Amino acid sequence: MTRVLLATVCLVLSWGWSGCATTHDGSGGTVWVGRGLPAGMDEDALERASSEESARAAAQVWAVAGGVHEVEARLSFTYWVERGALTLVAYEAAGRGGPTGRPVDADATLDSLRTVFEAYARRRSGEVRLVLRRQESGWAVDYESGSPAGRPPEAKSLPVRWEGTSALARESPAEGLGRLLRAVDVPAGGSARVVAVATLEDGRVEGWELARFQVTHRGDGGAARGVSEAVRDEAVKVLQPFAEGLGPRAVRVELV
């Protein structure tokens, strides 16, 4: 089964996968998959795991939003929610290019995000969408529950508890993507489109491949420059929460 999810900002993400995993132990964490609780796990332990997952999801969303400064920017994160497990299944950004706003209170934004995940999202099953709208000096955080949708094959059915190392443990995605992009030059005053594909297995990055490079505007003929580190870093931050899905996937990252 294959499904494609699209995200648009200064980059476009497409996400595809095949196969369906059952139980996964590795990358420093344990994922429980199934309808019943694992042996030795009670409802209190499930509640603690769910709280940990909510806090981690809030931090991952803030990692993306914290680098977005344009007023009227809109970021949408769609999750599959099941018994406290949060699996990111879609991301979309719009409104980039507006005026720069004032600094944002990170603690206040994180509190709002944790409230959404703890008090609303984790109490439902199915798709929910978190929408952030950049204001002059803060983020407005909205929560929407959508109509019932088919359960995606990479979705977790119980929360993840990470022990020690984090997701994407085999190789830093920034290092892998940075190494790939060092071979790419953008014309001075011009622009280009770079398509890279990351191969993941559960939470591990197995490798990167340069799928396409296209100069879209030739510029003024001056010295070429490398791909912006800010664009690369944003791609990595968006990739991070997607990596908590299950099974083998290919992530297509488009930098423009």
Short mmCIF file of C-alpha atoms in Angstrom, two decimals:
data_model
loop_
_atom_site.label_atom_id
_atom_site.label_comp_id
_atom_site.label_asym_id
_atom_site.label_seq_id
_atom_site.Cartn_x
_atom_site.Cartn_y
_atom_site.Cartn_z
CA MET A 1 0.00 0.00 0.00
CA THR A 2 1.32 3.44 -0.87
CA ARG A 3 0.11 6.85 0.21
CA VAL A 4 1.62 10.26 -0.49
CA LEU A 5 1.44 13.22 1.90
CA LEU A 6 2.38 16.70 0.76
CA ALA A 7 3.80 19.64 2.67
CA THR A 8 4.66 23.04 1.28
CA VAL A 9 6.85 25.79 2.74
CA CYS A 10 10.20 26.86 1.22
CA LEU A 11 10.30 23.12 0.68
CA VAL A 12 7.83 20.45 -0.27
CA LEU A 13 7.72 17.11 1.48
CA SER A 14 6.16 14.02 0.02
CA TRP A 15 5.94 10.89 2.05
CA GLY A 16 5.49 7.35 0.85
CA TRP A 17 5.67 3.94 2.47
CA SER A 18 5.06 0.29 1.81
CA GLY A 19 4.45 -2.68 4.04
CA CYS A 20 2.96 -2.78 7.52
CA ALA A 21 5.01 -3.31 10.65
CA THR A 22 3.82 -5.10 13.76
CA THR A 23 6.16 -4.86 16.75
CA HIS A 24 9.31 -2.73 16.75
CA ASP A 25 12.15 -2.60 19.25
CA GLY A 26 15.15 -0.50 18.36
CA SER A 27 16.64 2.96 17.94
CA GLY A 28 16.58 3.26 21.73
CA GLY A 29 12.79 3.05 22.02
CA THR A 30 9.99 0.57 22.31
CA VAL A 31 6.83 0.76 20.20
CA TRP A 32 3.84 -1.26 21.30
CA VAL A 33 1.49 -2.22 18.49
CA GLY A 34 -1.79 -3.99 19.06
CA ARG A 35 -5.18 -3.54 20.64
CA GLY A 36 -4.37 -4.83 24.11
CA LEU A 37 -1.83 -3.46 26.58
CA PRO A 38 1.61 -5.12 26.57
CA ALA A 39 2.39 -7.54 29.40
CA GLY A 40 3.25 -5.64 32.56
CA MET A 41 1.79 -2.35 31.38
CA ASP A 42 -1.22 -0.94 33.23
CA GLU A 43 -3.39 2.10 32.55
CA ASP A 44 -1.18 4.33 34.73
CA ALA A 45 1.87 3.38 32.67
CA LEU A 46 -0.10 4.05 29.49
CA GLU A 47 -1.04 7.49 30.83
CA ARG A 48 2.59 8.30 31.57
CA ALA A 49 3.68 7.15 28.12
CA SER A 50 0.94 9.24 26.54
CA SER A 51 2.05 12.34 28.49
CA GLU A 52 5.63 11.80 27.35
CA GLU A 53 4.52 11.48 23.75
CA SER A 54 2.39 14.66 23.98
CA ALA A 55 5.33 16.62 25.38
CA ARG A 56 7.63 15.29 22.64
CA ALA A 57 5.09 16.18 19.91
CA ALA A 58 4.76 19.72 21.30
CA ALA A 59 8.53 20.14 21.25
CA GLN A 60 8.74 18.87 17.67
CA VAL A 61 6.04 21.29 16.48
CA TRP A 62 7.78 24.17 18.23
CA ALA A 63 11.10 23.18 16.62
CA VAL A 64 9.46 23.91 13.24
CA ALA A 65 7.37 26.93 14.26
CA GLY A 66 10.19 28.58 16.23
CA GLY A 67 12.07 29.25 13.01
CA VAL A 68 9.10 30.82 11.19
CA HIS A 69 8.93 34.59 11.65
CA GLU A 70 6.62 35.81 8.86
CA VAL A 71 3.33 37.29 10.07
CA GLU A 72 0.30 35.43 8.60
CA ALA A 73 2.30 32.23 8.07
CA ARG A 74 0.10 29.16 8.62
CA LEU A 75 1.41 25.72 9.62
CA SER A 76 -0.83 22.66 9.67
CA PHE A 77 0.14 19.35 11.31
CA THR A 78 -2.24 16.42 10.83
CA TYR A 79 -1.93 13.46 13.19
CA TRP A 80 -3.46 10.05 13.50
CA VAL A 81 -4.37 9.71 17.19
CA GLU A 82 -4.94 6.37 18.90
CA ARG A 83 -4.87 5.67 22.66
CA GLY A 84 -2.48 8.56 23.24
CA ALA A 85 -0.20 7.67 20.32
CA LEU A 86 0.46 10.55 17.92
CA THR A 87 1.58 9.75 14.37
CA LEU A 88 2.18 12.71 12.05
CA VAL A 89 0.59 11.93 8.66
CA ALA A 90 0.60 15.32 6.90
CA TYR A 91 2.23 18.73 7.10
CA GLU A 92 1.47 21.88 5.13
CA ALA A 93 2.69 25.46 5.34
CA ALA A 94 1.39 28.60 3.63
CA GLY A 95 1.70 32.36 3.85
CA ARG A 96 5.50 32.42 3.91
CA GLY A 97 6.91 35.68 2.63
CA GLY A 98 5.05 38.21 4.75
CA PRO A 99 6.61 40.84 7.03
CA THR A 100 8.76 39.68 9.92
CA GLY A 101 7.03 39.69 13.29
CA ARG A 102 8.39 40.31 16.76
CA PRO A 103 10.00 37.57 18.88
CA VAL A 104 7.65 34.92 20.25
CA ASP A 105 7.37 33.68 23.84
CA ALA A 106 8.50 30.08 23.42
CA ASP A 107 7.22 28.92 26.82
CA ALA A 108 3.73 30.29 26.19
CA THR A 109 3.56 28.60 22.78
CA LEU A 110 4.77 25.28 24.18
CA ASP A 111 2.13 25.49 26.94
CA SER A 112 -0.57 26.00 24.30
CA LEU A 113 0.71 23.07 22.25
CA ARG A 114 0.89 20.76 25.25
CA THR A 115 -2.66 21.75 26.22
CA VAL A 116 -3.94 20.79 22.77
CA PHE A 117 -2.16 17.44 22.77
CA GLU A 118 -2.93 16.60 26.41
CA ALA A 119 -6.48 17.92 26.79
CA TYR A 120 -7.96 17.45 23.32
CA ALA A 121 -6.09 15.36 20.77
CA ARG A 122 -5.18 12.38 22.96
CA ARG A 123 -8.80 11.93 24.03
CA ARG A 124 -9.88 11.13 20.48
CA SER A 125 -9.21 8.44 17.89
CA GLY A 126 -8.70 9.24 14.22
CA GLU A 127 -7.32 12.25 12.40
CA VAL A 128 -6.85 15.58 14.15
CA ARG A 129 -5.23 18.72 12.83
CA LEU A 130 -3.20 21.29 14.69
CA VAL A 131 -3.14 24.69 12.96
CA LEU A 132 -0.71 27.45 13.95
CA ARG A 133 -1.13 31.01 12.65
CA ARG A 134 1.75 33.44 13.09
CA GLN A 135 0.70 36.75 14.58
CA GLU A 136 2.77 39.88 15.19
CA SER A 137 4.27 38.61 18.45
CA GLY A 138 2.96 35.08 18.93
CA TRP A 139 1.23 32.02 17.52
CA ALA A 140 -2.52 31.37 17.58
CA VAL A 141 -2.98 27.62 18.11
CA ASP A 142 -6.17 25.94 16.89
CA TYR A 143 -7.29 22.34 17.03
CA GLU A 144 -9.60 20.68 14.52
CA SER A 145 -10.97 17.14 14.50
CA GLY A 146 -11.70 15.90 11.02
CA SER A 147 -14.14 13.39 9.64
CA PRO A 148 -13.24 9.70 10.16
CA ALA A 149 -10.43 8.58 7.88
CA GLY A 150 -8.84 5.26 7.05
CA ARG A 151 -6.12 4.23 9.47
CA PRO A 152 -2.72 4.80 7.82
CA PRO A 153 -0.43 1.74 7.78
CA GLU A 154 2.44 3.54 9.56
CA ALA A 155 0.28 4.67 12.49
CA LYS A 156 1.15 3.63 16.04
CA SER A 157 -1.62 2.16 18.16
CA LEU A 158 0.07 2.86 21.51
CA PRO A 159 2.54 5.56 22.58
CA VAL A 160 6.29 5.28 22.17
CA ARG A 161 8.59 5.40 25.19
CA TRP A 162 12.10 6.33 24.16
CA GLU A 163 14.90 4.98 26.34
CA GLY A 164 18.17 6.83 25.99
CA THR A 165 18.75 7.55 22.31
CA SER A 166 16.15 9.33 20.23
CA ALA A 167 14.57 8.73 16.86
CA LEU A 168 16.81 9.14 13.80
CA ALA A 169 19.63 7.68 15.88
CA ARG A 170 21.69 5.98 13.17
CA GLU A 171 22.74 9.19 11.47
CA SER A 172 21.88 12.82 12.01
CA PRO A 173 19.55 13.79 9.14
CA ALA A 174 21.27 17.19 9.03
CA GLU A 175 24.63 15.51 8.41
CA GLY A 176 23.28 13.25 5.69
CA LEU A 177 21.36 15.97 3.90
CA GLY A 178 24.21 18.45 4.31
CA ARG A 179 26.69 16.01 2.77
CA LEU A 180 24.36 15.47 -0.20
CA LEU A 181 23.78 19.21 -0.72
CA ARG A 182 27.47 20.10 -0.69
CA ALA A 183 27.57 18.92 -4.31
CA VAL A 184 24.86 21.41 -5.33
CA ASP A 185 25.50 25.06 -6.32
CA VAL A 186 22.84 27.73 -6.89
CA PRO A 187 23.61 30.56 -9.38
CA ALA A 188 24.23 33.97 -7.78
CA GLY A 189 21.01 35.94 -7.77
CA GLY A 190 19.21 32.90 -9.11
CA SER A 191 17.24 29.99 -7.74
CA ALA A 192 17.11 26.23 -8.04
CA ARG A 193 14.98 23.23 -7.17
CA VAL A 194 16.55 20.30 -5.36
CA VAL A 195 14.75 17.00 -4.79
CA ALA A 196 16.31 14.65 -2.25
CA VAL A 197 14.96 11.32 -1.02
CA ALA A 198 15.57 10.05 2.51
CA THR A 199 15.12 6.33 3.18
CA LEU A 200 13.82 5.53 6.68
CA GLU A 201 13.26 2.31 8.59
CA ASP A 202 11.05 3.06 11.59
CA GLY A 203 12.90 5.97 13.27
CA ARG A 204 16.23 5.48 11.52
CA VAL A 205 17.58 7.37 8.51
CA GLU A 206 19.17 4.72 6.29
CA GLY A 207 20.45 7.09 3.63
CA TRP A 208 19.89 10.02 1.26
CA GLU A 209 19.77 10.21 -2.53
CA LEU A 210 19.83 13.26 -4.81
CA ALA A 211 16.87 12.67 -7.13
CA ARG A 212 16.83 15.94 -9.09
CA PHE A 213 18.57 19.30 -9.42
CA GLN A 214 17.15 22.02 -11.67
CA VAL A 215 18.16 25.68 -12.04
CA THR A 216 14.88 27.62 -12.20
CA HIS A 217 16.39 31.11 -12.55
CA ARG A 218 19.93 31.73 -13.83
CA GLY A 219 20.51 35.00 -11.95
CA ASP A 220 23.16 37.61 -12.71
CA GLY A 221 26.10 35.38 -13.57
CA GLY A 222 28.07 35.92 -10.36
CA ALA A 223 29.70 33.28 -8.19
CA ALA A 224 27.47 30.32 -7.35
CA ARG A 225 26.46 29.64 -3.74
CA GLY A 226 25.47 26.58 -1.78
CA VAL A 227 21.95 25.66 -0.69
CA SER A 228 20.85 27.74 2.29
CA GLU A 229 21.52 26.08 5.64
CA ALA A 230 18.29 27.58 6.95
CA VAL A 231 16.29 25.72 4.29
CA ARG A 232 18.19 22.50 4.99
CA ASP A 233 17.63 22.82 8.74
CA GLU A 234 13.91 23.44 8.31
CA ALA A 235 13.61 20.31 6.17
CA VAL A 236 15.29 18.30 8.92
CA LYS A 237 12.98 19.70 11.62
CA VAL A 238 9.90 18.81 9.57
CA LEU A 239 11.30 15.32 8.96
CA GLN A 240 11.82 14.62 12.67
CA PRO A 241 8.18 14.01 13.70
CA PHE A 242 7.46 12.05 10.52
CA ALA A 243 10.21 9.64 11.57
CA GLU A 244 8.09 8.33 14.45
CA GLY A 245 5.94 6.30 12.07
CA LEU A 246 6.38 2.56 11.63
CA GLY A 247 7.90 0.54 8.83
CA PRO A 248 10.06 1.35 5.79
CA ARG A 249 9.34 4.67 4.08
CA ALA A 250 10.87 6.99 1.51
CA VAL A 251 10.64 10.72 2.25
CA ARG A 252 10.89 13.03 -0.76
CA VAL A 253 12.17 16.47 0.21
CA GLU A 254 11.95 19.33 -2.28
CA LEU A 255 14.01 22.44 -1.58
CA VAL A 256 13.21 25.55 -3.62
#
